[in-house]
Amino acid sequence: MVKSIFYKEWLKIRLFLIGFTLLSLVGMFYILLSLKHGFAFSGGKNMWNELLFQGEQFFRPLKFVPLTGGILIAVAQYLPETVNKRLKLTFHLPLAENKAVMLMHLFGFLGLITSFSLIFGSFVALTAYYFPAEIVMSCIWSVIPWFLAGLSSYFIVSIVILEPVWINKFIYLLTGSFFLSVFLLSPLTAAYHPAIGGLLLFCVLLSFVILLPAYKFRKGEM
């Protein structure tokens, strides 16, 4: 039964997930070309000076990539479930209803984690090629909140789509947008380092909220 649910979810999101990942890796290639251009025409000394003392972030184009991915996968996975209330078919499977919802959620989460790992890994490799370990770690601490924002956006948009009561949809969307902005506030390199633990905890807790709109959905609330 678990394999069947995973396969169903894979059929819904596979094109979006693969397309998003490939486009993101193309974006990483663009960042690589920008770095090569900067080192070739400005010199390593100027590049380091801009990064360390002027607050320049060569990886800034990456900022909204995870956020976009989370929203895209949530829409691809859950919007079809609301058409003619197809999600209720899943609730008729010989499987606990909450477990079925969490398995669906788990698959989307794992798909995003796989995609984000490829993007994040290519970013670390690219940064490590041009900069020493200290700068690499600063860059890593800077982008981790962006990837957590991507996961959070997946959870929030999933909640908004499944929520059957329209006023609640608006409240979830408004509240979720506020919390997502917290992940993206500071433009300073490594500024979020002390807050990573709190952001991660928020992301984990948010993943379970999907059970509330799913419960109301199967009870037929409007």
Short mmCIF file of C-alpha atoms in Angstrom, two decimals:
data_model
loop_
_atom_site.label_atom_id
_atom_site.label_comp_id
_atom_site.label_asym_id
_atom_site.label_seq_id
_atom_site.Cartn_x
_atom_site.Cartn_y
_atom_site.Cartn_z
CA MET A 1 0.00 0.00 0.00
CA VAL A 2 2.84 2.39 0.83
CA LYS A 3 4.44 1.70 -2.56
CA SER A 4 1.11 2.39 -4.28
CA ILE A 5 0.73 5.77 -2.57
CA PHE A 6 4.32 6.71 -3.36
CA TYR A 7 3.85 5.69 -7.00
CA LYS A 8 0.66 7.78 -7.25
CA GLU A 9 2.46 10.80 -5.84
CA TRP A 10 5.42 10.24 -8.16
CA LEU A 11 3.13 10.29 -11.20
CA LYS A 12 1.75 13.68 -10.11
CA ILE A 13 4.99 15.51 -9.36
CA ARG A 14 7.69 13.79 -11.44
CA LEU A 15 7.73 16.25 -14.35
CA PHE A 16 7.62 19.28 -12.07
CA LEU A 17 10.30 17.92 -9.74
CA ILE A 18 12.67 16.91 -12.53
CA GLY A 19 12.09 20.13 -14.45
CA PHE A 20 12.63 22.29 -11.38
CA THR A 21 15.84 20.45 -10.47
CA LEU A 22 17.29 20.71 -13.96
CA LEU A 23 16.47 24.41 -14.26
CA SER A 24 17.99 25.05 -10.84
CA LEU A 25 21.20 23.27 -11.84
CA VAL A 26 21.29 25.42 -14.98
CA GLY A 27 21.04 28.41 -12.63
CA MET A 28 24.02 27.08 -10.68
CA PHE A 29 25.93 26.95 -13.96
CA TYR A 30 25.05 30.61 -14.48
CA ILE A 31 26.48 31.43 -11.05
CA LEU A 32 29.63 29.50 -12.01
CA LEU A 33 30.02 31.58 -15.17
CA SER A 34 29.49 34.78 -13.17
CA LEU A 35 32.21 33.75 -10.72
CA LYS A 36 34.63 32.89 -13.50
CA HIS A 37 33.93 36.23 -15.12
CA GLY A 38 34.45 38.06 -11.83
CA PHE A 39 37.78 36.38 -11.09
CA ALA A 40 38.96 36.87 -14.66
CA PHE A 41 38.16 40.60 -14.94
CA SER A 42 38.21 41.84 -11.34
CA GLY A 43 40.82 39.53 -9.86
CA GLY A 44 40.62 37.32 -6.81
CA LYS A 45 41.61 40.10 -4.42
CA ASN A 46 38.71 42.32 -5.45
CA MET A 47 36.27 39.41 -5.37
CA TRP A 48 37.29 38.50 -1.83
CA ASN A 49 37.08 42.14 -0.76
CA GLU A 50 33.55 42.47 -2.13
CA LEU A 51 32.46 39.28 -0.40
CA LEU A 52 34.10 39.86 2.97
CA PHE A 53 33.86 43.61 3.45
CA GLN A 54 31.19 44.94 1.08
CA GLY A 55 28.51 42.33 1.72
CA GLU A 56 28.29 41.18 -1.89
CA GLN A 57 26.71 37.75 -2.35
CA PHE A 58 27.53 36.01 -5.61
CA PHE A 59 24.89 33.39 -4.72
CA ARG A 60 22.01 35.86 -4.37
CA PRO A 61 20.23 34.50 -7.50
CA LEU A 62 19.70 31.31 -5.49
CA LYS A 63 17.58 33.07 -2.85
CA PHE A 64 14.09 32.36 -4.18
CA VAL A 65 14.85 29.08 -5.97
CA PRO A 66 13.98 26.74 -3.05
CA LEU A 67 10.89 28.82 -2.27
CA THR A 68 9.69 28.43 -5.85
CA GLY A 69 10.37 24.69 -5.76
CA GLY A 70 8.37 24.19 -2.57
CA ILE A 71 5.37 26.07 -3.94
CA LEU A 72 5.54 24.27 -7.29
CA ILE A 73 5.63 20.77 -5.80
CA ALA A 74 2.84 21.54 -3.32
CA VAL A 75 0.57 22.78 -6.10
CA ALA A 76 1.42 19.83 -8.37
CA GLN A 77 0.82 17.32 -5.59
CA TYR A 78 -2.26 18.65 -3.80
CA LEU A 79 -4.26 20.71 -6.29
CA PRO A 80 -5.31 17.59 -8.25
CA GLU A 81 -6.49 16.06 -4.95
CA THR A 82 -9.04 18.87 -4.49
CA VAL A 83 -10.55 18.44 -7.96
CA ASN A 84 -13.86 16.60 -7.43
CA LYS A 85 -12.54 15.85 -3.92
CA ARG A 86 -10.26 13.09 -5.18
CA LEU A 87 -8.44 13.01 -1.87
CA LYS A 88 -11.44 11.21 -0.38
CA LEU A 89 -10.60 8.22 -2.58
CA THR A 90 -7.31 7.92 -0.71
CA PHE A 91 -9.23 7.90 2.57
CA HIS A 92 -11.09 4.77 1.43
CA LEU A 93 -7.90 2.76 1.18
CA PRO A 94 -7.30 0.05 3.80
CA LEU A 95 -4.95 2.38 5.62
CA ALA A 96 -5.36 4.79 8.53
CA GLU A 97 -6.43 8.17 7.14
CA ASN A 98 -3.78 10.20 8.95
CA LYS A 99 -1.12 7.72 7.89
CA ALA A 100 -2.19 8.02 4.24
CA VAL A 101 -1.95 11.83 4.40
CA MET A 102 1.46 11.74 6.09
CA LEU A 103 2.75 9.24 3.52
CA MET A 104 1.71 11.60 0.74
CA HIS A 105 3.36 14.45 2.60
CA LEU A 106 6.48 12.38 3.22
CA PHE A 107 6.87 11.62 -0.47
CA GLY A 108 6.65 15.28 -1.44
CA PHE A 109 9.11 16.14 1.31
CA LEU A 110 11.57 13.45 0.20
CA GLY A 111 11.27 14.60 -3.41
CA LEU A 112 12.11 18.16 -2.40
CA ILE A 113 14.97 17.00 -0.15
CA THR A 114 16.46 15.05 -3.06
CA SER A 115 16.19 18.04 -5.38
CA PHE A 116 17.51 20.48 -2.76
CA SER A 117 20.42 18.15 -1.96
CA LEU A 118 21.55 18.19 -5.59
CA ILE A 119 21.27 21.98 -5.76
CA PHE A 120 22.91 22.51 -2.37
CA GLY A 121 25.68 20.02 -3.14
CA SER A 122 26.52 21.74 -6.43
CA PHE A 123 26.54 25.10 -4.63
CA VAL A 124 28.96 23.85 -1.95
CA ALA A 125 31.24 22.27 -4.55
CA LEU A 126 31.23 25.46 -6.60
CA THR A 127 31.97 27.65 -3.57
CA ALA A 128 34.71 25.33 -2.30
CA TYR A 129 36.42 25.46 -5.69
CA TYR A 130 36.89 29.24 -5.51
CA PHE A 131 37.02 30.06 -1.79
CA PRO A 132 38.63 28.77 1.43
CA ALA A 133 36.72 26.81 4.07
CA GLU A 134 35.88 29.86 6.22
CA ILE A 135 34.11 31.62 3.35
CA VAL A 136 32.44 28.38 2.26
CA MET A 137 30.92 27.92 5.73
CA SER A 138 29.69 31.53 5.78
CA CYS A 139 28.00 30.98 2.43
CA ILE A 140 26.45 27.73 3.65
CA TRP A 141 24.98 29.39 6.75
CA SER A 142 23.57 32.07 4.44
CA VAL A 143 21.70 29.71 2.11
CA ILE A 144 20.41 27.16 4.65
CA PRO A 145 17.49 29.45 5.66
CA TRP A 146 16.55 29.73 1.98
CA PHE A 147 16.27 25.96 1.68
CA LEU A 148 14.30 25.79 4.92
CA ALA A 149 12.01 28.43 3.41
CA GLY A 150 11.55 26.10 0.44
CA LEU A 151 10.47 23.23 2.68
CA SER A 152 8.23 25.54 4.72
CA SER A 153 6.60 26.90 1.57
CA TYR A 154 5.78 23.32 0.56
CA PHE A 155 4.10 22.68 3.91
CA ILE A 156 2.24 26.01 3.95
CA VAL A 157 0.94 25.84 0.38
CA SER A 158 -0.17 22.24 0.96
CA ILE A 159 -2.17 23.41 3.98
CA VAL A 160 -3.73 26.29 2.05
CA ILE A 161 -4.75 24.05 -0.87
CA LEU A 162 -6.31 21.32 1.28
CA GLU A 163 -8.10 23.68 3.68
CA PRO A 164 -11.78 23.50 2.68
CA VAL A 165 -12.92 26.71 4.43
CA TRP A 166 -12.10 29.79 2.35
CA ILE A 167 -11.65 32.22 5.22
CA ASN A 168 -9.20 29.77 6.79
CA LYS A 169 -7.34 29.54 3.48
CA PHE A 170 -6.84 33.30 3.58
CA ILE A 171 -5.70 33.21 7.22
CA TYR A 172 -3.23 30.38 6.54
CA LEU A 173 -1.90 32.17 3.46
CA LEU A 174 -1.46 35.46 5.28
CA THR A 175 0.16 33.87 8.33
CA GLY A 176 2.33 31.59 6.22
CA SER A 177 3.56 34.46 4.07
CA PHE A 178 4.63 36.32 7.20
CA PHE A 179 6.59 33.36 8.54
CA LEU A 180 8.21 32.70 5.17
CA SER A 181 9.43 36.29 5.05
CA VAL A 182 11.31 35.64 8.30
CA PHE A 183 13.51 33.13 6.48
CA LEU A 184 14.43 35.71 3.85
CA LEU A 185 14.89 38.95 5.78
CA SER A 186 18.62 39.52 6.30
CA PRO A 187 20.90 40.26 3.33
CA LEU A 188 24.03 39.86 5.49
CA THR A 189 26.20 36.79 4.96
CA ALA A 190 25.77 34.16 7.73
CA ALA A 191 23.44 36.48 9.69
CA TYR A 192 21.01 33.62 10.36
CA HIS A 193 23.61 31.31 11.87
CA PRO A 194 22.36 31.68 15.50
CA ALA A 195 18.74 31.18 14.42
CA ILE A 196 19.10 28.05 12.28
CA GLY A 197 17.97 25.73 15.09
CA GLY A 198 14.78 27.69 15.69
CA LEU A 199 13.96 27.87 11.98
CA LEU A 200 14.52 24.13 11.64
CA LEU A 201 12.23 23.40 14.60
CA PHE A 202 9.51 25.61 13.11
CA CYS A 203 9.84 23.76 9.81
CA VAL A 204 9.50 20.35 11.53
CA LEU A 205 6.41 21.40 13.53
CA LEU A 206 4.82 22.92 10.42
CA SER A 207 5.04 19.60 8.60
CA PHE A 208 2.37 18.09 10.89
CA VAL A 209 -0.21 20.87 10.48
CA ILE A 210 -1.38 19.25 7.22
CA LEU A 211 -3.38 16.80 9.35
CA LEU A 212 -5.82 19.57 10.39
CA PRO A 213 -7.08 20.64 6.93
CA ALA A 214 -6.99 16.98 5.80
CA TYR A 215 -9.28 16.07 8.70
CA LYS A 216 -11.72 18.87 7.83
CA PHE A 217 -11.51 17.90 4.15
CA ARG A 218 -12.57 14.31 4.79
CA LYS A 219 -15.35 15.47 7.12
CA GLY A 220 -16.74 17.62 4.33
CA GLU A 221 -16.45 21.03 5.98
CA MET A 222 -16.97 23.96 3.59
#
